[in-house]
CSV table of C-alpha atoms in Angstrom, one decimal:
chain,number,residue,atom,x,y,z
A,1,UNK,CA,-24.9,18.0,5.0
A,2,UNK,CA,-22.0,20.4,4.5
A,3,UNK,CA,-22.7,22.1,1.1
A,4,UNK,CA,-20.6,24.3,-1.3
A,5,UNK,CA,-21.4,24.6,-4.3
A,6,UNK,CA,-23.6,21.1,-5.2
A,7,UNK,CA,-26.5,22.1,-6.9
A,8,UNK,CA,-25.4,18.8,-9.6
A,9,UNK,CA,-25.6,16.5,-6.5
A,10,UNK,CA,-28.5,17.9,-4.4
A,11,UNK,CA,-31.6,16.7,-6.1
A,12,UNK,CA,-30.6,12.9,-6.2
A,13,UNK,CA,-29.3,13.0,-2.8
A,14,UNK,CA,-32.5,14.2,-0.9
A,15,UNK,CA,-34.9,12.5,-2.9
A,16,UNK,CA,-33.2,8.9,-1.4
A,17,UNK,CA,-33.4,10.2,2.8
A,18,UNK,CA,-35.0,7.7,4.2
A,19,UNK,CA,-38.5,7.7,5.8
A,20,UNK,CA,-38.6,9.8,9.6
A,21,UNK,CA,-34.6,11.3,8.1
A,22,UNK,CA,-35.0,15.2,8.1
A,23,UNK,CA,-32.0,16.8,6.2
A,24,UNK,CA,-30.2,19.9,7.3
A,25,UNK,CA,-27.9,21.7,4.4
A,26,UNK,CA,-25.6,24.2,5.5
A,27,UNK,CA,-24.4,26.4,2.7
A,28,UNK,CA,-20.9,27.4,3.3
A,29,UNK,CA,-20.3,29.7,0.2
A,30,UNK,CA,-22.0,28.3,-2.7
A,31,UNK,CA,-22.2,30.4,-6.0
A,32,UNK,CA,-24.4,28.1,-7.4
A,33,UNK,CA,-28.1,27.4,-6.6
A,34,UNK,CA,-27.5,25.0,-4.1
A,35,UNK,CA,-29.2,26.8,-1.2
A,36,UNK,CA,-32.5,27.4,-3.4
A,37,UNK,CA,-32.0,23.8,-5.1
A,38,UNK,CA,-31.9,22.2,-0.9
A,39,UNK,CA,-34.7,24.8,0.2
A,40,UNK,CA,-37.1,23.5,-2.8
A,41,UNK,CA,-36.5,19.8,-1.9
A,42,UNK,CA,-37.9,20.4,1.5
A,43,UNK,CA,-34.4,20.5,2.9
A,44,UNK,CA,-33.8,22.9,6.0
A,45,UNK,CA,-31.0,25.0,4.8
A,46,UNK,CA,-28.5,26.4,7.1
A,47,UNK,CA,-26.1,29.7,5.9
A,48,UNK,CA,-22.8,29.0,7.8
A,49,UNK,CA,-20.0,32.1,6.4
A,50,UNK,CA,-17.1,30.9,7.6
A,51,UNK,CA,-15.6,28.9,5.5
A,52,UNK,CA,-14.2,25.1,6.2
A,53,UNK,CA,-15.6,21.8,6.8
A,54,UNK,CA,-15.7,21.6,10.1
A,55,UNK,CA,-17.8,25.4,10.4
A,56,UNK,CA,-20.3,23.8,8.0
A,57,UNK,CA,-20.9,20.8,10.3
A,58,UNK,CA,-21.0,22.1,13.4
A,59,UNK,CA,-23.8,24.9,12.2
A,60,UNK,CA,-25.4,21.6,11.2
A,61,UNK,CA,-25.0,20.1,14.9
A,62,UNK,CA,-26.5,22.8,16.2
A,63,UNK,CA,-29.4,23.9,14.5
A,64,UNK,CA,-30.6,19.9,14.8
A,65,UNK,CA,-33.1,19.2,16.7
A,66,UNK,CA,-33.1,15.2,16.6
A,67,UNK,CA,-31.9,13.4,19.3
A,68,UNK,CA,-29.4,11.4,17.4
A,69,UNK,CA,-27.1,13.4,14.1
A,70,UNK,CA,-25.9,12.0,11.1
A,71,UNK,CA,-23.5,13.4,8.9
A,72,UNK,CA,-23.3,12.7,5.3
A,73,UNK,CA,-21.1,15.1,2.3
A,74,UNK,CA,-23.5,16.5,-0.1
A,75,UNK,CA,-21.1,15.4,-3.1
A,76,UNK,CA,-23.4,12.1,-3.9
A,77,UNK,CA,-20.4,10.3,-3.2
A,78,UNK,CA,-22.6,8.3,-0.5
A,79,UNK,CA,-26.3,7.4,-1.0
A,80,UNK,CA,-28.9,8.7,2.0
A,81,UNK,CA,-30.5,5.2,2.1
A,82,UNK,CA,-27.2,4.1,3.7
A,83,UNK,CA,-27.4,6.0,6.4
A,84,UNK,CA,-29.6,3.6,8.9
A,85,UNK,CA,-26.1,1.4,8.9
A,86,UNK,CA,-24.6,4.6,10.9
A,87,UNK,CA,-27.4,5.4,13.0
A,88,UNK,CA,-29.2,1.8,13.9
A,89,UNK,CA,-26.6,1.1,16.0
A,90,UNK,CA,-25.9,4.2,18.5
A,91,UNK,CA,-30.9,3.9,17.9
A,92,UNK,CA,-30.4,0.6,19.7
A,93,UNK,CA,-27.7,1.8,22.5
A,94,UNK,CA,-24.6,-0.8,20.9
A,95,UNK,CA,-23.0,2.1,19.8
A,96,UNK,CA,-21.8,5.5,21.0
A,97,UNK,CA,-20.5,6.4,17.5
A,98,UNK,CA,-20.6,4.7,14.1
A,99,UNK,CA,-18.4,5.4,11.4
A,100,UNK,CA,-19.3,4.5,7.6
A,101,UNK,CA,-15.9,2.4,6.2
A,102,UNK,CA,-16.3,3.9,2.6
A,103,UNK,CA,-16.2,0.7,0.0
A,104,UNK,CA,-15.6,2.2,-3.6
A,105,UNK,CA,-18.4,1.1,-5.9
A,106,UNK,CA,-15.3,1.6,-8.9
A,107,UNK,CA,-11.7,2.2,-9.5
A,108,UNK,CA,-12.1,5.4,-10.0
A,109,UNK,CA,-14.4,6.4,-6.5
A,110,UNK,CA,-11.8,7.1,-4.5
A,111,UNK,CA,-8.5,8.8,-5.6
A,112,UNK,CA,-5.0,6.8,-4.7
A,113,UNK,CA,-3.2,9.7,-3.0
A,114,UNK,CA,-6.5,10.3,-0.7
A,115,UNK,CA,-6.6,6.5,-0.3
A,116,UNK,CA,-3.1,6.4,0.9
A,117,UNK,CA,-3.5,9.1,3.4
A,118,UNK,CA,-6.2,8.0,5.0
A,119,UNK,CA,-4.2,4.5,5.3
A,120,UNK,CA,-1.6,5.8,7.0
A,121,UNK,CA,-4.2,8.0,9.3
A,122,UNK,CA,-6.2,5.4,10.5
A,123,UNK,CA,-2.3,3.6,11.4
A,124,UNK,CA,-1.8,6.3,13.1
A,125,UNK,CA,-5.1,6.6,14.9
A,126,UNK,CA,-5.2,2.6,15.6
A,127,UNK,CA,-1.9,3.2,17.4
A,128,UNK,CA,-2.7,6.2,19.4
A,129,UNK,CA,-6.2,5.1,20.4
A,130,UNK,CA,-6.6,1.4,20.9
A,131,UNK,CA,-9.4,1.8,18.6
A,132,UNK,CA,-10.1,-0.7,15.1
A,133,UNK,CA,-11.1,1.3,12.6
A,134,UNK,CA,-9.9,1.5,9.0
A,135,UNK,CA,-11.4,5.0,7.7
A,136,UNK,CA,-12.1,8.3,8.9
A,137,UNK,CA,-15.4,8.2,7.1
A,138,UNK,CA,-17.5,11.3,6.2
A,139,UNK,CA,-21.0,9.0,6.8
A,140,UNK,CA,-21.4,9.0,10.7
A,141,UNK,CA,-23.6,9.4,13.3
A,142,UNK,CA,-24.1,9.8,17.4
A,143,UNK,CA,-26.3,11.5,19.6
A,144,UNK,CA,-26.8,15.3,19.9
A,145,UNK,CA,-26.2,15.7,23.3
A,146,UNK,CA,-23.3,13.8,23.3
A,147,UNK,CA,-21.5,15.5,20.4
A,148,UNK,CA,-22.1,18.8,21.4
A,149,UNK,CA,-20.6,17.5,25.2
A,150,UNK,CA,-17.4,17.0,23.4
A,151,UNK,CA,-16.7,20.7,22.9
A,152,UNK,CA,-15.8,20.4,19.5
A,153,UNK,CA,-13.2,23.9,18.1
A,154,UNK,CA,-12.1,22.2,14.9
A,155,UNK,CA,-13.4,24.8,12.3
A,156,UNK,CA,-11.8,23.3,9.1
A,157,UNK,CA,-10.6,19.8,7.8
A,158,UNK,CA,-9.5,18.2,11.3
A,159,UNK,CA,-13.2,18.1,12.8
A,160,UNK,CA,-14.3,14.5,12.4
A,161,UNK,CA,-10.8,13.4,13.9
A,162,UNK,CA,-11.5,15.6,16.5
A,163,UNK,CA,-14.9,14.1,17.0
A,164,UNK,CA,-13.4,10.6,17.0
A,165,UNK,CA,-10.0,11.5,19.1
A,166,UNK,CA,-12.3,13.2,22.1
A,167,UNK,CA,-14.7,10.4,22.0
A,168,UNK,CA,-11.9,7.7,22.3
A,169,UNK,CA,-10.4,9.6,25.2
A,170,UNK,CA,-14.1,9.2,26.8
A,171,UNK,CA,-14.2,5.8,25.8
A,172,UNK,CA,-17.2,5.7,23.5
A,173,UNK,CA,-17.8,2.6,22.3
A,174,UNK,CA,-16.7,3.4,18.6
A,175,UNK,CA,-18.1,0.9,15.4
A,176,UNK,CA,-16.9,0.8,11.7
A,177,UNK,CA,-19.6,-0.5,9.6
A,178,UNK,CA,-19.2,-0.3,5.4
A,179,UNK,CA,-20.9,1.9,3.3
A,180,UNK,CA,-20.5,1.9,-0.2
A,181,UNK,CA,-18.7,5.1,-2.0
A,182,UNK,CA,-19.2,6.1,-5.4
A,183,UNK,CA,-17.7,8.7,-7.8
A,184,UNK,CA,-18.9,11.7,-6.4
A,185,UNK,CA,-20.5,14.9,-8.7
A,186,UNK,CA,-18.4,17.5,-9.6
A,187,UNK,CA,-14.5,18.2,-7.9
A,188,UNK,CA,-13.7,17.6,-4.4
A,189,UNK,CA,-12.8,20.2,-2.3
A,190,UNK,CA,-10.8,18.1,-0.2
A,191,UNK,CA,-9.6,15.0,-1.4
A,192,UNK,CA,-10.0,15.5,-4.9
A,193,UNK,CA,-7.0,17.6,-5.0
A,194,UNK,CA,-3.7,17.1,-3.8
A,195,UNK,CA,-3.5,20.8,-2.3
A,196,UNK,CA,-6.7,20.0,-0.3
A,197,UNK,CA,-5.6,16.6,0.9
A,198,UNK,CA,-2.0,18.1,2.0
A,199,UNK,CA,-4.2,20.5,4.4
A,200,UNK,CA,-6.1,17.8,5.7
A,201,UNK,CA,-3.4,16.4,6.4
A,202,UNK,CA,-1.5,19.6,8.2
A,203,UNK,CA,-5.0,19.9,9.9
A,204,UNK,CA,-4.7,16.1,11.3
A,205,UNK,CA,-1.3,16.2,12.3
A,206,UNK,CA,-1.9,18.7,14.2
A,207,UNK,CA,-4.9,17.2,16.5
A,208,UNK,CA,-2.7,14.0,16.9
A,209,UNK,CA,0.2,15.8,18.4
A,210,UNK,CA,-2.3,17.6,20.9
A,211,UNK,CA,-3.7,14.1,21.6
A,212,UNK,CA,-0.3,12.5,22.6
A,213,UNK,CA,0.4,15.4,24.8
C-alpha cells in the first residue's frame, strides 16, 4: 500500500484485510502520523524517500515476502475485503495478472476528467496490446517472482502501465475483474487534481511510445 499522508484512511482500511492478508505500508513522505498509525495496526511499514508512485510500490514488491503481491492505494477508495477478486485467480493458476475494473459506489467516486483519461488509455492500450481490459486499476495482484522478472524502472505515475505493457509483451494471461470504488479520504494526489492527472498522463504517454517502438 503506497502511503503519503493517510493517517484519515489507515485505520478502516487495515482493520477489513482479510484473514492469511499481511499488509505492507510504504511511507513515501507523510507529515502526518501515517507511519505510526500503520505500525500500531500491526502493519509492516516500509520508509521509501523518493518520492512517486511507482518508488512507493516497488519498495513494497520488494520487501514482500509472499509468494503472490497485491497492490491496493491506501486512500480507502477500495475496501481490503475485495482483494481475494484480484488474487483468487493468479491462487488457482487462471491468471498471470488480475486487474480490479474500479465500479464507483457514487457519482461522485471517481472524478470526470480522470474518468475520461483512463478511457481513452485503456483505447489506447486495447489497441496496442490485443488485450480486453477497460481500467488501469490500482487493486491488482501477481506473483512475486514474476513481477520482479519484469525489471520494472517506472519510479513515478507510469508503473502499473509498465507492469501491464511488459506483461502483455510476455503474454501473461491478463484478467479484469470489478471491484467496487468509493469516495476516497482526503485529496488525491493523482487523479484528484487535474495537474496530477496531466502527469500521469505525460508519464503514460511516454511508456506507450517506447512500447510501439
Amino acid at each position: 500500500m503506497p502511503c503519503l499522508n493517510e493517517a484519515g484512511a489507515l485505520p478502516w482500511l487495515l482493520a477489513r484485510l482479510p484473514e492469511g492478508y499481511r499488509a505492507i505500508v510504504v511511507d513515501n513522505g507523510s507529515t502526518d502520523d501515517s507511519a505510526r498509525i500503520a505500525e500500531a495496526a500491526g502493519a509492516l511499514v516500509v520508509t521509501e524517500a523518493r518520492r512517486g508512485f511507482g518508488a512507493a510500490a516497488h519498495a513494497g514488491l520488494l520487501r514482500a515476502t509472499a509468494p503472490i503481491v497485491a497492490f491496493c492505494d491506501a486512500d480507502a477508495s477500495m475496501d481490503p475485503r475485495d482483494l481475494p477478486l484480484v488474487v483468487d485467480p493468479v491462487r488457482a493458476g487462471e491468471a498471470d495478472l488480475v486487474l480490479g475494473r474500479r465500479r464507483p459506489t457514487t457519482a461522485g467516486s471517481w472524478p470526470v476528467h480522470a474518468r475520461i483519461a483512463n478511457s481513452t488509455l485503456s483505447w489506447r492500450l486495447r489497441r496496442t496490446t490485443g488485450v480486453n481490459i477497460y481500467d488501469l486499476g490500482p487493486m491488482r495482484a501477481a506473483r512475486r517472482d514474476a513481477l520482479l522478472s519484469l525489471d520494472l524502472q517506472d519510479r513515478r505515475s507510469g508503473y502499473p502501465l509498465e507492469v501491464f505493457l511488459k506483461a502483455a509483451a510476455r503474454g501473461w494471461r491478463i484478467r479484469e475483474v470489478d471491484t467496487p470504488y468509493a469516495p476516497r479520504v482526503g485529496r488525491s494526489k493523482v487523479t484528484g487534481t487535474v495537474r496530477g492527472t496531466l502527469t500521469a498522463i505525460t508519464d503514460m504517454s511516454r511508456l506507450l511510445k517506447e512500447a510501439r517502438r
